[in-house]
PDB file of C-alpha atoms in Angstrom:
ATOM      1  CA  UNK A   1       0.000   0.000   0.000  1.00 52.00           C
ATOM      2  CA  UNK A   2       2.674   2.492   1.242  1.00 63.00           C
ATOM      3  CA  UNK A   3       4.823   1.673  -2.160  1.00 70.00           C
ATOM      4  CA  UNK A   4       2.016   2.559  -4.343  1.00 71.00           C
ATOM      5  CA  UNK A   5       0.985   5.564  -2.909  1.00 75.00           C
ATOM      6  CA  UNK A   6       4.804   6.614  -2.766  1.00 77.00           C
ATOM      7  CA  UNK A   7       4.599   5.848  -6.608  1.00 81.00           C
ATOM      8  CA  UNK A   8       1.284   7.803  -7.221  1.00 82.00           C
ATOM      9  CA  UNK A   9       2.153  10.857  -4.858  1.00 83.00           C
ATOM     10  CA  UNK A  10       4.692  12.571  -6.991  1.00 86.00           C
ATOM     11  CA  UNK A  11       2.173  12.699 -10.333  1.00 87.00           C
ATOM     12  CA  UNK A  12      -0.380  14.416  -7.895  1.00 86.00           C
ATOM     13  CA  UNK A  13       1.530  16.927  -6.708  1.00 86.00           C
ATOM     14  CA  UNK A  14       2.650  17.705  -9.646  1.00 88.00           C
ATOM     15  CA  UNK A  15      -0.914  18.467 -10.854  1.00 89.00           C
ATOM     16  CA  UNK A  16      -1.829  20.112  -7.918  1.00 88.00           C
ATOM     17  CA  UNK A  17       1.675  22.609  -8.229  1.00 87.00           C
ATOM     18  CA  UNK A  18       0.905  22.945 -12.096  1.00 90.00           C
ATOM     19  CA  UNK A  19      -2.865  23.580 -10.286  1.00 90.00           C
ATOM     20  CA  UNK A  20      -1.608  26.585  -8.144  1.00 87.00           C
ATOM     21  CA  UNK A  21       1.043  28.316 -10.523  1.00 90.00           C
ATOM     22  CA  UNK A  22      -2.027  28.655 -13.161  1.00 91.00           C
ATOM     23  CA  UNK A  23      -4.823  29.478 -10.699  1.00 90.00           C
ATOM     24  CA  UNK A  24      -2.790  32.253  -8.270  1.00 89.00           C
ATOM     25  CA  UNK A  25      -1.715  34.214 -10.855  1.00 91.00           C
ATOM     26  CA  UNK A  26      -4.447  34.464 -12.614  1.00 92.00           C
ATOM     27  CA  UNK A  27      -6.832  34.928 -10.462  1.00 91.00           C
ATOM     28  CA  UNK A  28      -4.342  37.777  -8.342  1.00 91.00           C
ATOM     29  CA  UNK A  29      -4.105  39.591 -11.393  1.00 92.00           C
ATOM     30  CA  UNK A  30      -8.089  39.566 -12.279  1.00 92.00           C
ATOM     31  CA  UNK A  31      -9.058  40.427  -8.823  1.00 91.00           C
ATOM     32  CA  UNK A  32      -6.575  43.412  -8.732  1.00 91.00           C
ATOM     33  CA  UNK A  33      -8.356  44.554 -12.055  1.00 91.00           C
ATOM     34  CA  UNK A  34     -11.368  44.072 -10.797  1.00 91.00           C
ATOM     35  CA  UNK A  35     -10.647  46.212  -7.614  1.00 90.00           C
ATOM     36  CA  UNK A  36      -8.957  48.513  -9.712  1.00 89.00           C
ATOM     37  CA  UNK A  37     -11.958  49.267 -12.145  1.00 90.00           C
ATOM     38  CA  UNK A  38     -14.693  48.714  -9.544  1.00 88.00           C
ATOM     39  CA  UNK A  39     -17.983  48.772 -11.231  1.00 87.00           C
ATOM     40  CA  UNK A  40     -16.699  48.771 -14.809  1.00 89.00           C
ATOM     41  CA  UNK A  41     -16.015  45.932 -17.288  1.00 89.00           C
ATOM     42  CA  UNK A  42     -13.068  44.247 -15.846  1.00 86.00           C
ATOM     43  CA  UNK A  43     -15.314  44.340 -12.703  1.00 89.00           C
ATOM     44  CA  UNK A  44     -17.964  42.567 -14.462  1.00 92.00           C
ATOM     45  CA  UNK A  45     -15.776  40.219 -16.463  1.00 90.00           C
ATOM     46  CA  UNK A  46     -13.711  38.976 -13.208  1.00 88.00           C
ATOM     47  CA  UNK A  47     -17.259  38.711 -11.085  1.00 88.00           C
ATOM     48  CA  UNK A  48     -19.070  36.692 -13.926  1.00 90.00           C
ATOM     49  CA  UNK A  49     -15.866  34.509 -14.559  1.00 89.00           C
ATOM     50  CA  UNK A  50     -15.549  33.745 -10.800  1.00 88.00           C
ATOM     51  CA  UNK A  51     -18.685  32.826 -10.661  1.00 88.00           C
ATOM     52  CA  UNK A  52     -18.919  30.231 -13.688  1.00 88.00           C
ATOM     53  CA  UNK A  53     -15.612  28.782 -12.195  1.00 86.00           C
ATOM     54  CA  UNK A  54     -17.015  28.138  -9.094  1.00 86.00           C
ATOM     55  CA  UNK A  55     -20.007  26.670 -10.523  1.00 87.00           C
ATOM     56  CA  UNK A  56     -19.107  24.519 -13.094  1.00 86.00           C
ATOM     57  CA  UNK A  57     -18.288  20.954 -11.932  1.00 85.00           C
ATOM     58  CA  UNK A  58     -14.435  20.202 -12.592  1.00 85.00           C
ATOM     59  CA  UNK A  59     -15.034  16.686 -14.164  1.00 83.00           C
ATOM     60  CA  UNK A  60     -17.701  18.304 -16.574  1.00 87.00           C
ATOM     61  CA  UNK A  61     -15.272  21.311 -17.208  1.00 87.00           C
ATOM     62  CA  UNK A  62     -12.558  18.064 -17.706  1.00 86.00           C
ATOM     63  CA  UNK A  63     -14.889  16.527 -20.656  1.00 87.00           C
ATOM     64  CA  UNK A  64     -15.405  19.921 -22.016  1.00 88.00           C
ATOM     65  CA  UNK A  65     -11.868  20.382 -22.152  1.00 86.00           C
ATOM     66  CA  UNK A  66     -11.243  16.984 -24.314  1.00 85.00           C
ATOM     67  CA  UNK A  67     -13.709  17.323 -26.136  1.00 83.00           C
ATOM     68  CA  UNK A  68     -12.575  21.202 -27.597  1.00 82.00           C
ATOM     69  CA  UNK A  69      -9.035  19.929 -27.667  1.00 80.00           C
ATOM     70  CA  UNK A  70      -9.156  16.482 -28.716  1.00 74.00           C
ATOM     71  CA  UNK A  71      -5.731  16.696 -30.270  1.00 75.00           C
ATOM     72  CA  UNK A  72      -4.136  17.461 -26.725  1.00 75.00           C
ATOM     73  CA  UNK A  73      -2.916  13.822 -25.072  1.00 71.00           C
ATOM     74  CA  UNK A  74      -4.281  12.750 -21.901  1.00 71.00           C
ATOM     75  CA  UNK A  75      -4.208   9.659 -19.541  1.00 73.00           C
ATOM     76  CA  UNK A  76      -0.085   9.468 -19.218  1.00 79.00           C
ATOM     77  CA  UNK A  77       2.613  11.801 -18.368  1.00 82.00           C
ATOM     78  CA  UNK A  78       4.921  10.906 -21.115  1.00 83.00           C
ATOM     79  CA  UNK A  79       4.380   9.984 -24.950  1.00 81.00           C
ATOM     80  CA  UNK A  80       4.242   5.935 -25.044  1.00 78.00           C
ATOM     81  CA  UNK A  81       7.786   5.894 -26.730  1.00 77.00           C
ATOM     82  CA  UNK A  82       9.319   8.197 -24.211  1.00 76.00           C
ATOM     83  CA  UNK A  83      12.597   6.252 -23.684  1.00 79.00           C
ATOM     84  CA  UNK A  84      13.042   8.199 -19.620  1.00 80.00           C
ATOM     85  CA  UNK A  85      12.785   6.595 -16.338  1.00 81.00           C
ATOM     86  CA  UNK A  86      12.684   9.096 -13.649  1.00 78.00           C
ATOM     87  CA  UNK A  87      13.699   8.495 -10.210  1.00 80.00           C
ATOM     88  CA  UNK A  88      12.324  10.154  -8.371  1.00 80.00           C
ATOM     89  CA  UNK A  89       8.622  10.430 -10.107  1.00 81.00           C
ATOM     90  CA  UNK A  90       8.443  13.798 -10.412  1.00 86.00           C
ATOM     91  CA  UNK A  91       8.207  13.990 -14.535  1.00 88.00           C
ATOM     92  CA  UNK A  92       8.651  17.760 -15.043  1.00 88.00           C
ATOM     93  CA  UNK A  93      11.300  19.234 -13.499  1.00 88.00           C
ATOM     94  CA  UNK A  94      13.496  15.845 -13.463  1.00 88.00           C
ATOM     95  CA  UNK A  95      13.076  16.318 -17.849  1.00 88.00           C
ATOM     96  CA  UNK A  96      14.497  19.900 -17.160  1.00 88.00           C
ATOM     97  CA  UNK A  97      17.117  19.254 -15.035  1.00 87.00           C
ATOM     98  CA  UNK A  98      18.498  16.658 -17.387  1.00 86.00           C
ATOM     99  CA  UNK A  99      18.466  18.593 -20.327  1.00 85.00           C
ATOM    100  CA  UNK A 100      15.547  16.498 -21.693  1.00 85.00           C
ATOM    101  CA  UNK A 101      14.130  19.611 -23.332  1.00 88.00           C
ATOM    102  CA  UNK A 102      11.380  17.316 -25.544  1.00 87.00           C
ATOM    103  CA  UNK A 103      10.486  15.420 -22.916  1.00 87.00           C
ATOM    104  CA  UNK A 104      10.023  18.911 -20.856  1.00 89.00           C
ATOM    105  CA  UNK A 105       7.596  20.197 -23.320  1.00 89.00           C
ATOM    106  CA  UNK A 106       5.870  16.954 -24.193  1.00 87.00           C
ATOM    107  CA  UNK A 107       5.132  16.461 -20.274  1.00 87.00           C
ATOM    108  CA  UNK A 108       3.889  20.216 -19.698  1.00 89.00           C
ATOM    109  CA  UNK A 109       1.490  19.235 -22.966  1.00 88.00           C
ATOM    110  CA  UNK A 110       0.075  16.224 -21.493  1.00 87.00           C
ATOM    111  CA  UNK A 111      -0.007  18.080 -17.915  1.00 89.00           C
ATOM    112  CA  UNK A 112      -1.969  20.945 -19.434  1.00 89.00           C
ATOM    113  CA  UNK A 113      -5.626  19.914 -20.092  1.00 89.00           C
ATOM    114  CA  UNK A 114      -6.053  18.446 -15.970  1.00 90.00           C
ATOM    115  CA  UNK A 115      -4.206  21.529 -14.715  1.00 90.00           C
ATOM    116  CA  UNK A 116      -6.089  23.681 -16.236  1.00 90.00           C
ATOM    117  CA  UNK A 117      -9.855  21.740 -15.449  1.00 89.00           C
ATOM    118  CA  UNK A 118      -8.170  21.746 -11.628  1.00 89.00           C
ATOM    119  CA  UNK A 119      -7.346  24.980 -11.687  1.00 89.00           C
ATOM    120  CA  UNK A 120     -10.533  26.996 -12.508  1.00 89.00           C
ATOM    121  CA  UNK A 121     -12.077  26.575  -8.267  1.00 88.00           C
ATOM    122  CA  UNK A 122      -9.236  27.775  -6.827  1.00 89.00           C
ATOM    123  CA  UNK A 123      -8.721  30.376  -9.718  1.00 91.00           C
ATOM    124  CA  UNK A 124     -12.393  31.669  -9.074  1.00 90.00           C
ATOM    125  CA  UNK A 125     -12.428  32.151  -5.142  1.00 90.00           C
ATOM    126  CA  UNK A 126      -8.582  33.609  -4.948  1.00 90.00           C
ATOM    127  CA  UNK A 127     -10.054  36.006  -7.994  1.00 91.00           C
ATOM    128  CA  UNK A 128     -12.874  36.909  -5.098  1.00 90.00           C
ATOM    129  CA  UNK A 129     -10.920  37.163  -2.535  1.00 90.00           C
ATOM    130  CA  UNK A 130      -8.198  39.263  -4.209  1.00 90.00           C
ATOM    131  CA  UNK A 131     -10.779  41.493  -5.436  1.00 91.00           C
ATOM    132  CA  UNK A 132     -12.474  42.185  -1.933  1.00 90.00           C
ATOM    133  CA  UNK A 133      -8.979  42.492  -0.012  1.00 88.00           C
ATOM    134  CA  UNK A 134      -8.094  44.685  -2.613  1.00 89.00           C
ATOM    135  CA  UNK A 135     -10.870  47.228  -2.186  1.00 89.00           C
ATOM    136  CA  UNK A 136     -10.472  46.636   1.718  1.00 88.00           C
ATOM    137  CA  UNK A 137      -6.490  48.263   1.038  1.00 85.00           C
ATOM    138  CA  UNK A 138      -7.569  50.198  -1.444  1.00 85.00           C
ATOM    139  CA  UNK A 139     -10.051  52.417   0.877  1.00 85.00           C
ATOM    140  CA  UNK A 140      -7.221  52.916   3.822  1.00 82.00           C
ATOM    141  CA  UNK A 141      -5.615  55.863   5.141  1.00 83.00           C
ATOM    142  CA  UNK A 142      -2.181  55.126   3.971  1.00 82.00           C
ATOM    143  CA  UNK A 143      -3.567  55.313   0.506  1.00 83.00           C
ATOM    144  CA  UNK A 144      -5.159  58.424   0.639  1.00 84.00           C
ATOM    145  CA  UNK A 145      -1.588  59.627   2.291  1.00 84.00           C
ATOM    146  CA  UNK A 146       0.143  58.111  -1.177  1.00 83.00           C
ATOM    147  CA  UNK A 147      -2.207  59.994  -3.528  1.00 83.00           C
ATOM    148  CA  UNK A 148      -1.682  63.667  -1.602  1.00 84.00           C
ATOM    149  CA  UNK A 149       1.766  62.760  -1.828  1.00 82.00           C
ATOM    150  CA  UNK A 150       1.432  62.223  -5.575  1.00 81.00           C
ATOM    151  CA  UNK A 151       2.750  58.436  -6.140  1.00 79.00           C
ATOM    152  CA  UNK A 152       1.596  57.411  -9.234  1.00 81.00           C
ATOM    153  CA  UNK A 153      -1.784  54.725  -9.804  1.00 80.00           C
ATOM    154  CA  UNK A 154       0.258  51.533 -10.218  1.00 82.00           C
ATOM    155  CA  UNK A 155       3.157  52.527  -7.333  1.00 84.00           C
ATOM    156  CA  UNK A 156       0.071  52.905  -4.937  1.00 84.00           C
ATOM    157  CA  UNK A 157      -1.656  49.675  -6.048  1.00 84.00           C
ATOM    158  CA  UNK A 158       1.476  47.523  -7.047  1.00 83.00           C
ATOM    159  CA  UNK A 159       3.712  48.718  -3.685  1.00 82.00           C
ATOM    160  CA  UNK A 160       1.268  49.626  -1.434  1.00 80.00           C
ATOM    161  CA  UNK A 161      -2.070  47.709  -1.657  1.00 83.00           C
ATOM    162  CA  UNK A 162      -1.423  44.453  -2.870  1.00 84.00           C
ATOM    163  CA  UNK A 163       1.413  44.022  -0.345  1.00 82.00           C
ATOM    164  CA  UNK A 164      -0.957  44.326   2.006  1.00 81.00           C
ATOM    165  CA  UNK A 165      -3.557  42.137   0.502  1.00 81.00           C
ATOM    166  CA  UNK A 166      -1.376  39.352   0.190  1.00 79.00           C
ATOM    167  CA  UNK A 167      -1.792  38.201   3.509  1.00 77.00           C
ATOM    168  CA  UNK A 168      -5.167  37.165   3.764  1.00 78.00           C
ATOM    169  CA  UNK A 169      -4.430  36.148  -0.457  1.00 81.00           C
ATOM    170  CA  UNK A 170      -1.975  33.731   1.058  1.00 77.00           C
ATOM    171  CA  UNK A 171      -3.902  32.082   3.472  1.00 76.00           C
ATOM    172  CA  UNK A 172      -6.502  31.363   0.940  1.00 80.00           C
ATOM    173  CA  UNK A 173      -4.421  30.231  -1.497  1.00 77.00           C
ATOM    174  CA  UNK A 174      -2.657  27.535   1.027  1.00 74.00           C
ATOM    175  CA  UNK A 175      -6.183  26.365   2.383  1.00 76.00           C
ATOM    176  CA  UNK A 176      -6.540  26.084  -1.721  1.00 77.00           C
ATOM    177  CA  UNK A 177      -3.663  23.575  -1.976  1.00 76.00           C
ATOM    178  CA  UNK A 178      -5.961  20.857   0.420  1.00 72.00           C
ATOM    179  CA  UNK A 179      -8.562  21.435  -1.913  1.00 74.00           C
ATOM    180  CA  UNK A 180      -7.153  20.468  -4.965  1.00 78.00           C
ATOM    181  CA  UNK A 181      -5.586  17.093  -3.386  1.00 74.00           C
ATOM    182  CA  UNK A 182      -9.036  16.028  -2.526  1.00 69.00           C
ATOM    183  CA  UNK A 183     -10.509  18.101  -6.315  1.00 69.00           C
ATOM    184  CA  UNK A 184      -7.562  15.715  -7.897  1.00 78.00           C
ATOM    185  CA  UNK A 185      -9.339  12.711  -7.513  1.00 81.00           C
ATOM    186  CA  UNK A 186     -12.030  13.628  -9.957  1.00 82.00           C
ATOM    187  CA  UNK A 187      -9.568  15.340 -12.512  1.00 86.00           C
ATOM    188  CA  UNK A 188      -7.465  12.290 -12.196  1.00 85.00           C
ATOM    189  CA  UNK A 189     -10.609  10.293 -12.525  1.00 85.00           C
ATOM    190  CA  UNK A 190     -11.990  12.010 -15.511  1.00 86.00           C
ATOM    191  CA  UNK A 191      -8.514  12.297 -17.301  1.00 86.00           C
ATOM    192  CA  UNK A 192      -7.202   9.013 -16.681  1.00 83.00           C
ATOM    193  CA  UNK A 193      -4.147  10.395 -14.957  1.00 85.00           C
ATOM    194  CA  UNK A 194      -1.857   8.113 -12.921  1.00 84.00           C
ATOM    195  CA  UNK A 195      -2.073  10.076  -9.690  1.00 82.00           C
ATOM    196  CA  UNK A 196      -2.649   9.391  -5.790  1.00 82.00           C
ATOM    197  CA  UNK A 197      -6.643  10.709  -6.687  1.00 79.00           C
ATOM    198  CA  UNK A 198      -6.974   7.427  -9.275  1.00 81.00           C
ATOM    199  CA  UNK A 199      -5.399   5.012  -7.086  1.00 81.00           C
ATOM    200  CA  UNK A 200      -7.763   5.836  -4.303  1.00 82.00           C
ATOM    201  CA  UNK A 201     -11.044   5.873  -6.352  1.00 81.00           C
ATOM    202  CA  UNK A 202      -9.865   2.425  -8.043  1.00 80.00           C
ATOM    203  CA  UNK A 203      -9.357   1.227  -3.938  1.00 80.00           C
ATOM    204  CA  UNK A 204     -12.578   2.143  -2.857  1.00 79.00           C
ATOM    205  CA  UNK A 205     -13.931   0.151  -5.915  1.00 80.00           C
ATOM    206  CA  UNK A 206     -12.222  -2.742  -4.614  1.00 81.00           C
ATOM    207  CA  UNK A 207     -12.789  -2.425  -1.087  1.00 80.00           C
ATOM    208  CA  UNK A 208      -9.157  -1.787  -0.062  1.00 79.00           C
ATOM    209  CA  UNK A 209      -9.291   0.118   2.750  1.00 78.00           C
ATOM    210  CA  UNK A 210      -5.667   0.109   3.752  1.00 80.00           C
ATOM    211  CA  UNK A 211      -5.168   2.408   0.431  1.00 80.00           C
ATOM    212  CA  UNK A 212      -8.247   4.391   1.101  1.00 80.00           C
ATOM    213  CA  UNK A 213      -6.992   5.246   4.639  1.00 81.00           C
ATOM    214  CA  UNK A 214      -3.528   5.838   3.739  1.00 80.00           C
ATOM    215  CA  UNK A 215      -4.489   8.182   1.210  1.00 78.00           C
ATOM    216  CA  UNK A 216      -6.433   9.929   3.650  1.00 80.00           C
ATOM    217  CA  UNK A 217      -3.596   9.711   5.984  1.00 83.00           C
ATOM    218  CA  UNK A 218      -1.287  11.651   3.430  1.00 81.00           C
ATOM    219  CA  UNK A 219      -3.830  14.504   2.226  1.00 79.00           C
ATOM    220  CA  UNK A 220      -3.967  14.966   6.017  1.00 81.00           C
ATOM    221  CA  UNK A 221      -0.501  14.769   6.800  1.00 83.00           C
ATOM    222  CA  UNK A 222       0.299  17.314   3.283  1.00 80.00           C
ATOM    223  CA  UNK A 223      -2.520  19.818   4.710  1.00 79.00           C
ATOM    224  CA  UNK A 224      -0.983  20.341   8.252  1.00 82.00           C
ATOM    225  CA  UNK A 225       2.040  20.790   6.622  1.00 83.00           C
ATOM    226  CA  UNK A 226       1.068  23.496   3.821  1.00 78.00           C
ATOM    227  CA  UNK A 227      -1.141  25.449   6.761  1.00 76.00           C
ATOM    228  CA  UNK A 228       2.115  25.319   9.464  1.00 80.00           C
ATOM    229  CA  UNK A 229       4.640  26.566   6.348  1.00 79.00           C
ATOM    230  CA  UNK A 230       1.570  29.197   5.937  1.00 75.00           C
ATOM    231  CA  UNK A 231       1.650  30.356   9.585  1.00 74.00           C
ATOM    232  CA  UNK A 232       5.646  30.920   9.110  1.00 77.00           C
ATOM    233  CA  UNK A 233       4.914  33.183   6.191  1.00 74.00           C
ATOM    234  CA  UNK A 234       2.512  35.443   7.793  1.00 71.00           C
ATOM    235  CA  UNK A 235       5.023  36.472  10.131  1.00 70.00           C
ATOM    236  CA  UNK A 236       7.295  37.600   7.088  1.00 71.00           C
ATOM    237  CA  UNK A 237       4.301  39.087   5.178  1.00 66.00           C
ATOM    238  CA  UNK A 238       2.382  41.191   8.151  1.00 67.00           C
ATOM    239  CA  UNK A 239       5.062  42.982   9.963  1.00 67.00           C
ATOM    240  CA  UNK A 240       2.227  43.256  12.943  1.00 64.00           C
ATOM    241  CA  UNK A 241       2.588  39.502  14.049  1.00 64.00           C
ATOM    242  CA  UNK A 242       6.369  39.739  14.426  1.00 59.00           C
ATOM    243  CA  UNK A 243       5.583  43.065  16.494  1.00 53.00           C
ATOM    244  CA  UNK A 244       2.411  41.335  18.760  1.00 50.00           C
ATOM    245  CA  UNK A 245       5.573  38.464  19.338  1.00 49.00           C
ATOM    246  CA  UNK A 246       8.218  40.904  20.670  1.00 47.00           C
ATOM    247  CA  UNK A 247       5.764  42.530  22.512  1.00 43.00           C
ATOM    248  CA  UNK A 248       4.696  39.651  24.088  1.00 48.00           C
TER     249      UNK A 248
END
């Protein structure tokens, strides 16, 4: 049990990574838009796009997905031919680091369609919650001090606000991350992709509950971890919590 999930862990994270670096971005940069042009179209595009993300089902999004790009491979993380054997299971960035160039770009192709059906969730509610933090920062006194001082639109927005929207940005982003272990197991369902979400749907068709329980055990274990490392980094983002502490 522990060997296969060991086997199946690395293809999971690596969808839930390729996940995260497609949905934070993203949705950071439409909900700063969106705060920035409050009640105009960018508004209205980011609100109406955040909400069709967070309602469309991802293993419906998934079949919509193959069924526009049918060209696009799916079900393994390398062409059939591939002539690689990673060791350590992560596919992506051991093809970079040995120069495997092709083998890069094929495995970012097959990763593509399943990131992207993961990512749209995630993309959606970090797009909300940008957007209202955003407006929060935006509405402070320090602004109003940057604009008499004369800073210009993007120095007060870029170096001012979102710094100080990242914080609460962060956290939902990390409680995010849990979300798309536990969202994998339908993309990994729909897509066919060898991941930890696959192995556990194909154990609780076969009643083994020693895999369904250590899979359980590692989302678990993977989610503590994420939400501690998150804790650290709010001390280095929100200069008040290192204060409070030396206070204390």
């Amino acid at each position: 049990m522990s060997e296969g999930l060991l086997q199946k862990l690395p293809a999971t994270i690596e969808l839930t990574v390729a996940a995260l670096l497609i949905a934070l971005p993203v949705g950071v940069i439409a909900g700063t838009a969106a705060a920035v042009w409050r009640n105009r179209l960018p508004d209205f595009l980011c609100m109406t796009g955040s909400l069709l993300g967070v309602s469309i089902p991802v293993f419906f999004l998934g079949i919509c997905l193959m069924s526009a790009f049918s060209n696009m491979p799916t079900g393994l993380r390398l062409p059939v031919l591939a002539d690689f054997e990673s060791s350590s299971g992560f596919i992506v960035p051991e093809t970079l680091l040995r120069g495997r160039f092709d083998l890069f770009l094929a495995s970012l192709k097959h990763l593509c369609q399943p990131a992207l059906a993961l990512s749209s969730i995630p993309m959606a509610i970090i797009a909300r919650v940008t957007r209202n933090s955003m407006l929060h920062a935006l509405s402070a006194d320090y602004i109003r001090t940057a604009k008499a001082k004369g800073s210009s639109a993007w120095r007060i927005v870029l170096g001012h606000a979102l710094p100080n929207a990242s914080v609460e940005v962060s956290n939902i982003a990390g409680f995010q991350v849990g979300m798309l272990l536990s969202g994998a197991v339908l993309t990994e369902t729909v897509f066919s992709w060898p991941g930890m979400g696959r192995y556990l749907v194909e154990g609780v068709k076969n009643s083994d509950y020693a895999v369904v329980q250590g899979g359980a055990l590692v989302v678990a274990a993977l989610f503590v971890s994420i939400n501690l490392v998150l804790d650290l980094l709010h001390a280095w983002l929100d200069p008040r919590i290192r204060l409070l502490r030396t206070v204390e």
